[in-house]
XYZ file of C-alpha atoms in Angstrom:
501
model
C 11.239 4.701 -0.145
C 10.619 8.325 0.709
C 13.445 10.090 2.463
C 14.592 12.268 4.117
C 13.090 13.335 7.399
C 14.955 15.244 10.099
C 17.058 13.068 12.412
C 14.777 10.984 14.594
C 14.986 7.909 16.725
C 13.817 4.762 14.967
C 11.129 4.551 17.618
C 9.882 7.951 16.519
C 9.869 6.980 12.871
C 7.935 3.816 13.620
C 5.333 4.803 16.233
C 4.892 2.250 18.961
C 8.138 0.375 18.347
C 10.653 -0.209 21.083
C 13.864 0.857 19.423
C 15.539 -1.691 17.228
C 13.398 -4.621 18.347
C 10.169 -3.106 17.078
C 11.699 -2.394 13.697
C 12.757 -5.935 13.097
C 9.495 -7.391 14.302
C 7.801 -5.081 11.832
C 10.100 -6.180 9.021
C 9.682 -9.875 9.701
C 6.005 -9.947 10.544
C 4.684 -7.296 8.201
C 7.256 -6.841 5.441
C 6.759 -3.116 5.880
C 4.501 -0.905 7.919
C 3.651 2.634 8.877
C 1.030 4.463 10.882
C -1.415 6.348 8.710
C -2.447 8.495 11.649
C 1.077 9.807 12.126
C 2.580 9.757 8.633
C 3.723 13.206 7.510
C 1.762 14.558 4.566
C 3.107 16.826 1.873
C 0.144 18.188 -0.089
C 0.448 17.882 -3.862
C -3.161 18.315 -4.896
C -3.802 19.609 -8.406
C -7.150 20.318 -10.066
C -8.801 17.629 -12.146
C -10.718 18.258 -15.357
C -13.971 18.209 -13.373
C -12.950 19.613 -10.002
C -14.951 19.261 -6.819
C -13.181 21.107 -4.061
C -13.295 19.713 -0.540
C -15.134 22.726 0.831
C -17.953 22.267 -1.678
C -18.328 18.591 -0.796
C -18.398 19.400 2.897
C -21.008 22.081 2.381
C -23.340 19.604 0.682
C -22.840 16.758 3.137
C -21.870 17.229 6.794
C -20.798 13.574 6.941
C -17.910 14.495 4.679
C -16.142 16.075 7.654
C -14.923 12.595 8.613
C -13.646 11.994 5.107
C -12.002 15.413 4.978
C -10.204 14.728 8.255
C -8.805 11.411 7.096
C -8.148 12.307 3.460
C -4.619 13.756 3.892
C -3.559 10.754 5.952
C -4.908 8.300 3.405
C -3.135 10.118 0.577
C 0.138 10.201 2.525
C -0.012 6.509 3.342
C -0.341 5.646 -0.343
C 2.525 7.778 -1.628
C 0.482 10.811 -2.687
C -1.975 11.392 -5.499
C -1.354 10.222 -9.031
C -1.908 13.015 -11.528
C -2.377 12.317 -15.211
C -5.011 14.317 -17.031
C -5.988 11.518 -19.407
C -6.401 8.952 -16.630
C -8.219 11.397 -14.344
C -10.734 12.175 -17.080
C -11.262 8.458 -17.629
C -12.050 7.801 -13.973
C -14.234 10.920 -13.771
C -16.216 9.707 -16.790
C -16.891 6.354 -15.137
C -17.806 7.925 -11.791
C -20.135 10.423 -13.440
C -22.075 7.690 -15.254
C -22.501 5.774 -11.999
C -23.535 8.829 -9.966
C -26.545 9.383 -12.216
C -27.960 5.949 -11.343
C -26.817 5.714 -7.718
C -29.091 5.297 -4.711
C -28.598 9.012 -4.042
C -27.908 10.961 -7.260
C -27.533 14.144 -5.203
C -24.499 12.688 -3.405
C -21.310 14.389 -4.586
C -18.059 12.450 -4.840
C -14.407 13.293 -4.680
C -12.468 10.635 -6.577
C -8.727 10.347 -5.922
C -6.267 8.184 -7.847
C -3.620 7.048 -5.378
C 0.000 6.764 -6.493
C 0.350 3.162 -5.373
C 0.967 -0.107 -7.228
C -1.298 -1.917 -4.745
C -4.605 -3.314 -6.004
C -7.126 -1.400 -3.942
C -10.162 0.850 -3.818
C -12.212 2.136 -0.903
C -14.512 4.892 0.291
C -14.896 7.249 3.227
C -18.153 8.746 4.478
C -19.297 11.813 2.617
C -18.318 10.675 -0.855
C -14.549 10.313 -0.728
C -13.645 7.578 -3.220
C -10.145 6.171 -3.766
C -8.699 3.904 -6.420
C -5.030 2.998 -6.830
C -3.211 3.165 -10.153
C -2.338 -0.487 -9.520
C -6.007 -1.406 -9.775
C -6.409 0.663 -12.941
C -3.446 -1.175 -14.477
C -4.992 -4.564 -13.722
C -8.434 -3.718 -15.098
C -9.045 -4.334 -18.795
C -12.111 -2.222 -19.466
C -14.229 0.579 -18.035
C -16.947 -1.768 -16.788
C -14.470 -3.497 -14.430
C -13.449 -0.202 -12.826
C -17.117 0.784 -12.734
C -17.832 -2.449 -10.856
C -15.313 -1.536 -8.161
C -16.420 2.095 -7.882
C -20.142 1.255 -7.828
C -19.488 -1.143 -4.941
C -17.685 1.586 -2.993
C -20.329 4.188 -3.865
C -22.919 1.760 -2.494
C -21.091 1.791 0.844
C -21.386 5.590 0.858
C -25.066 5.784 -0.064
C -25.948 3.025 2.417
C -24.081 4.892 5.180
C -21.957 1.812 5.897
C -19.036 4.024 6.825
C -21.041 5.744 9.563
C -22.171 2.398 10.946
C -18.614 1.083 10.875
C -17.383 4.115 12.742
C -19.895 3.566 15.507
C -18.866 -0.069 15.844
C -15.141 0.071 15.231
C -14.053 3.684 15.757
C -10.387 4.047 14.784
C -10.110 0.434 13.621
C -12.269 1.354 10.654
C -9.621 3.653 9.251
C -6.804 1.324 10.257
C -8.119 -1.941 8.873
C -11.039 -1.487 6.471
C -9.863 1.657 4.724
C -6.074 1.661 4.833
C -5.448 -1.838 3.640
C -1.669 -1.787 3.593
C -0.971 0.164 6.768
C -0.516 -1.312 10.227
C 0.672 -0.277 13.646
C 4.399 -0.891 13.943
C 4.577 -2.878 17.142
C 3.542 -6.470 17.680
C 0.856 -5.579 20.200
C -0.593 -3.096 17.734
C -0.627 -5.735 15.000
C -2.390 -8.228 17.247
C -4.978 -5.671 18.312
C -5.558 -4.681 14.716
C -5.897 -8.313 13.665
C -8.607 -8.754 16.295
C -10.282 -5.604 15.024
C -10.173 -6.884 11.458
C -11.872 -10.114 12.482
C -14.609 -8.211 14.294
C -14.973 -5.878 11.331
C -15.127 -8.741 8.829
C -17.915 -10.395 10.803
C -19.759 -7.100 11.116
C -19.414 -6.078 7.482
C -20.113 -9.323 5.629
C -23.767 -8.457 5.099
C -22.800 -4.914 4.178
C -20.399 -6.204 1.534
C -23.111 -8.390 0.017
C -25.524 -5.466 0.098
C -22.966 -3.260 -1.656
C -22.448 -5.999 -4.259
C -26.154 -6.085 -5.072
C -26.416 -2.294 -5.294
C -23.229 -2.113 -7.342
C -24.367 -4.653 -9.945
C -27.678 -2.808 -10.305
C -25.803 0.470 -10.841
C -23.583 -1.186 -13.461
C -26.552 -2.401 -15.470
C -28.547 0.802 -15.198
C -25.522 2.901 -16.219
C -25.212 0.799 -19.370
C -22.056 -1.073 -18.343
C -21.554 -4.826 -18.553
C -23.221 -6.043 -15.330
C -21.054 -9.190 -15.317
C -17.902 -7.089 -14.831
C -18.095 -7.371 -11.035
C -17.727 -11.157 -11.021
C -15.127 -10.991 -13.786
C -12.883 -8.516 -11.988
C -13.144 -10.344 -8.679
C -11.615 -13.306 -10.488
C -8.857 -11.101 -11.960
C -7.934 -9.723 -8.544
C -7.831 -13.197 -7.046
C -5.536 -14.339 -9.883
C -3.240 -11.374 -9.264
C -3.119 -12.133 -5.553
C -2.055 -15.702 -6.305
C 0.580 -14.473 -8.754
C 2.016 -11.981 -6.253
C 2.205 -14.352 -3.312
C 5.479 -16.003 -2.361
C 3.322 -18.904 -1.221
C 0.238 -19.089 -3.458
C -1.715 -20.780 -0.683
C -0.911 -18.184 1.977
C -3.236 -15.482 3.271
C -2.931 -12.437 1.052
C -3.950 -10.141 3.913
C -4.027 -6.359 3.464
C -5.309 -5.923 -0.056
C -8.702 -5.355 -1.666
C -9.628 -9.005 -1.358
C -8.870 -9.091 2.365
C -11.666 -6.612 3.045
C -13.755 -7.837 0.104
C -13.330 -11.640 0.256
C -13.592 -13.328 -3.127
C -15.891 -16.060 -1.892
C -17.822 -18.288 -4.227
C -20.946 -16.848 -2.621
C -20.066 -13.313 -3.680
C -19.135 -14.244 -7.238
C -22.294 -16.325 -7.624
C -24.416 -13.524 -6.150
C -22.921 -10.989 -8.572
C -23.637 -13.235 -11.565
C -27.179 -13.994 -10.441
C -28.034 -10.301 -10.116
C -26.338 -9.536 -13.429
C -28.734 -11.983 -15.141
C -31.547 -9.542 -14.397
C -30.163 -7.489 -17.279
C -29.688 -10.377 -19.715
C -27.358 -13.187 -20.631
C -23.608 -12.742 -20.227
C -21.974 -11.370 -23.351
C -25.203 -9.920 -24.744
C -25.814 -6.868 -22.545
C -23.958 -3.776 -21.446
C -20.926 -1.894 -22.704
C -17.488 -2.974 -21.516
C -15.920 0.292 -22.623
C -12.654 -1.399 -23.540
C -11.415 0.834 -26.348
C -11.650 4.146 -24.522
C -10.456 2.528 -21.298
C -7.190 1.119 -22.588
C -6.578 4.384 -24.447
C -7.026 6.156 -21.106
C -4.450 4.031 -19.278
C -1.861 3.900 -22.068
C 1.293 5.250 -20.417
C 0.026 4.690 -16.859
C 2.858 4.379 -14.332
C 3.321 0.760 -13.276
C 5.048 -0.492 -10.147
C 7.349 1.777 -8.143
C 7.256 5.531 -8.673
C 10.433 7.557 -9.304
C 10.017 9.353 -5.970
C 10.206 6.049 -4.096
C 12.991 4.435 -6.113
C 12.795 1.190 -8.050
C 13.093 -2.503 -7.302
C 14.622 -4.462 -10.151
C 14.949 -8.094 -9.121
C 17.328 -8.190 -6.135
C 18.430 -4.571 -6.614
C 17.072 -1.304 -5.202
C 17.901 1.830 -7.187
C 17.007 5.445 -6.419
C 17.944 7.916 -9.121
C 16.982 10.972 -7.076
C 19.260 9.948 -4.211
C 21.838 8.483 -6.588
C 22.233 5.195 -4.675
C 21.811 1.474 -5.257
C 22.300 -1.803 -3.410
C 21.512 -5.484 -3.796
C 20.042 -8.011 -1.401
C 21.075 -11.686 -1.353
C 19.421 -14.256 -3.631
C 16.057 -15.591 -2.386
C 15.301 -12.306 -0.591
C 12.135 -10.401 -1.410
C 12.315 -6.596 -1.490
C 9.307 -4.540 -0.423
C 9.635 -0.839 -1.244
C 7.385 1.019 1.192
C 6.831 4.748 1.572
C 8.832 4.961 4.792
C 11.554 2.379 4.147
C 12.823 -0.444 1.984
C 12.392 -3.825 3.633
C 13.573 -7.237 2.561
C 12.904 -10.649 4.026
C 14.755 -13.858 3.291
C 15.413 -17.408 4.417
C 15.711 -18.239 8.091
C 13.680 -15.215 9.257
C 16.442 -12.872 8.127
C 15.199 -9.312 7.669
C 16.660 -6.081 6.336
C 15.454 -2.509 6.772
C 16.929 0.420 4.854
C 16.047 4.089 5.220
C 17.648 7.506 5.343
C 17.625 10.642 7.458
C 19.158 14.093 7.348
C 22.615 14.097 8.923
C 21.922 17.097 11.114
C 24.754 18.064 13.468
C 26.375 14.644 13.610
C 29.944 14.886 12.304
C 30.963 11.490 13.676
C 29.054 8.413 12.552
C 30.231 6.487 15.613
C 28.721 9.213 17.795
C 25.526 8.928 15.799
C 25.424 5.161 16.319
C 25.809 5.562 20.080
C 23.384 8.474 20.431
C 20.635 6.275 21.891
C 18.409 5.379 18.957
C 19.498 1.715 18.873
C 18.203 -0.386 21.756
C 20.555 -3.152 22.896
C 23.605 -1.653 21.189
C 26.890 -3.340 22.123
C 29.298 -0.363 22.466
C 32.437 -2.475 22.115
C 31.400 -3.432 18.572
C 31.123 0.119 17.243
C 33.753 0.865 14.591
C 34.360 3.208 11.698
C 34.597 1.694 8.218
C 34.341 2.745 4.588
C 31.692 1.525 2.153
C 32.840 1.918 -1.438
C 34.706 5.086 -0.595
C 31.973 6.539 1.627
C 32.413 7.136 5.373
C 30.456 4.609 7.403
C 30.181 2.971 10.810
C 28.860 -0.355 11.997
C 27.896 -2.034 15.251
C 26.111 -5.059 16.658
C 23.033 -5.062 18.864
C 20.966 -7.671 20.648
C 17.409 -7.709 21.955
C 15.157 -10.564 23.057
C 15.639 -13.383 20.545
C 17.264 -11.267 17.802
C 20.802 -10.315 16.811
C 21.365 -7.215 14.695
C 23.932 -5.543 12.517
C 23.500 -1.786 12.226
C 25.417 0.032 9.473
C 25.186 3.759 8.757
C 26.675 5.443 5.689
C 27.115 9.155 5.050
C 26.561 10.642 1.616
C 26.709 14.433 1.499
C 24.259 15.661 4.159
C 22.392 12.371 4.447
C 22.811 9.263 6.562
C 21.611 5.969 5.123
C 20.883 3.154 7.561
C 20.886 -0.607 7.154
C 19.437 -2.760 9.904
C 19.946 -6.505 9.453
C 18.272 -8.918 11.862
C 18.496 -12.669 12.385
C 17.318 -15.037 15.129
C 19.913 -15.426 17.887
C 22.631 -17.852 16.942
C 21.977 -17.665 13.194
C 25.042 -17.677 10.968
C 23.296 -15.454 8.411
C 24.018 -12.115 10.087
C 27.581 -11.430 8.972
C 27.315 -12.611 5.341
C 24.029 -10.745 4.819
C 25.222 -7.476 6.366
C 28.557 -7.740 4.586
C 26.903 -8.196 1.207
C 24.839 -5.053 1.785
C 27.949 -3.077 2.743
C 29.903 -4.434 -0.205
C 27.451 -3.476 -2.925
C 25.931 -0.237 -1.587
C 27.296 2.481 -3.836
C 26.581 5.712 -5.639
C 25.057 5.423 -9.074
C 26.929 6.790 -12.055
C 25.355 9.618 -14.095
C 24.883 7.124 -16.917
C 23.016 4.710 -14.628
C 20.768 7.489 -13.365
C 20.004 8.673 -16.902
C 19.160 5.114 -17.989
C 16.806 4.491 -15.048
C 13.229 4.896 -16.210
C 9.895 3.963 -14.650
C 7.817 1.121 -16.026
C 4.521 1.962 -17.671
C 1.489 0.281 -19.173
C 1.861 0.390 -22.947
C -0.996 -0.528 -25.265
C 0.209 -2.237 -28.458
C -1.601 -3.528 -31.518
C -1.014 -7.182 -32.319
C 0.814 -7.595 -35.639
C 0.420 -10.453 -38.107
C 3.598 -12.128 -36.888
C 2.912 -11.669 -33.165
C 2.193 -14.484 -30.749
C 1.499 -14.455 -27.035
C 5.085 -15.579 -26.483
C 6.567 -12.796 -28.624
C 4.407 -10.139 -26.995
C 5.233 -11.430 -23.516
C 8.921 -11.306 -24.447
C 8.617 -7.506 -24.658
C 7.574 -7.276 -21.006
C 9.984 -5.611 -18.570
C 10.380 -5.616 -14.809
C 9.601 -9.294 -14.249
C 11.220 -12.670 -14.804
C 7.754 -14.223 -15.199
C 6.929 -12.414 -18.406
C 4.407 -14.831 -19.870
C 2.483 -15.224 -16.592
C 2.237 -11.476 -16.013
C 1.324 -10.740 -19.637
C -1.607 -13.159 -19.464
C -2.594 -11.815 -16.066
C -2.789 -8.105 -16.947
C -4.695 -8.999 -20.111
C -7.044 -11.434 -18.311
C -6.125 -14.214 -20.718
C -6.791 -17.873 -19.898
C -4.030 -20.449 -20.281
C -5.246 -21.476 -23.736
C -5.618 -17.935 -25.092
C -4.357 -16.780 -28.478
C -4.057 -13.309 -30.038
C -5.348 -11.971 -33.351
C -3.907 -9.301 -35.670
C -5.340 -5.882 -34.861
C -6.149 -6.816 -31.266
C -4.933 -4.330 -28.632
C -3.115 -5.711 -25.595
C -1.221 -4.308 -22.614
C 2.467 -4.825 -21.994
C 4.750 -3.391 -19.325
C 7.795 -1.510 -20.569
C 9.693 1.752 -20.132
């Protein structure tokens, strides 16, 4: 969660929402949302080892003006750029090898690693390529990342982005490119869903075309041409692992815009056979790849705070709170959201306190639609000044609690369907356990990272998985990030990935 912005109405923070109602609809229906076209952007661009400045790209390709216009918004929506010299050089090495065998070797590319745990990659017209650190963490060798990037480069060289813009206009950026970002209001979501369906129907042939071009580029660049089919399977496995309901629609990730259909996997394997039999051709590039991602940030970034089970902790802000059991926390750039049983939803964010000395005055200043003035009261939350109130709108009941810490106001919004008995116990639990972190807790809070370890003689899959952190499904996640089947074993000297501090 990124805070703090100047004091704003909730409706201003979430464009298109209607006060408190829009927020809760967003929390329940989307488990987090933001508008990429309106998200504030703080530039943090640093040079890579092989820099291509935007102006140079634009000079070589006038189509890059579209990419240049959208680039800051894309970066902002994904939490900024991820800068690590070793990882940047790795991705640049892969991109350079693919450029030499692309449909248009003269096309220049700007490759950006996005500071997001999401599994995603995409392209904008003019050679703007994006890959998330989450995707890099999931991949197990250079050929798998090359498979993703060659597919996206194929979209660029085939001018698919230009065609999409003509057909879909703004929906292209909203649904095909920014896979996690939606309009905040229900009408916006419905319109975008319709746009996604139209776009999916329009782009199916383009996706297959990009697959064919991408596999050819893989083989001609000397990479394992079967990596495309292999990594599609890995991403599908990760989507199943991440889902609350394994059979539900994963929506808004790489596979939503690149469906992992049997047709696509079969097509990728058939075209890979042009280069030889699986396992006999191409370089996977595993050794230098895992060396390049050793130490890669995994999961939440320090700037956004951390989710550890049912707890949210933010060392920079010095705060923590817990959500009830069976709730799922989603730490987005603009807010922390949690959803639980019975359509109960929680939103947490923060703003600068501004000129508001009285928290009750702040509560009644007009930013909460449906506020019930008679319920407004001052309270204390673990020694901190606070205020709380109830609100009602359409079929929802709300508890709104604001807490002051120094020059900041933190805001909890809890929503339940009208008549639900979950409102008071849920809101009360949040108020009870929201507190400042101790200096010792802050010092002990460290981000999770990908660590590459060498299997020892005494190691087993179970013992290696036991070293995993940040999950209560250690064995499942260990096998997943190492692309190991259920019956897999490990051998001494083998290098594997684990997640630890």
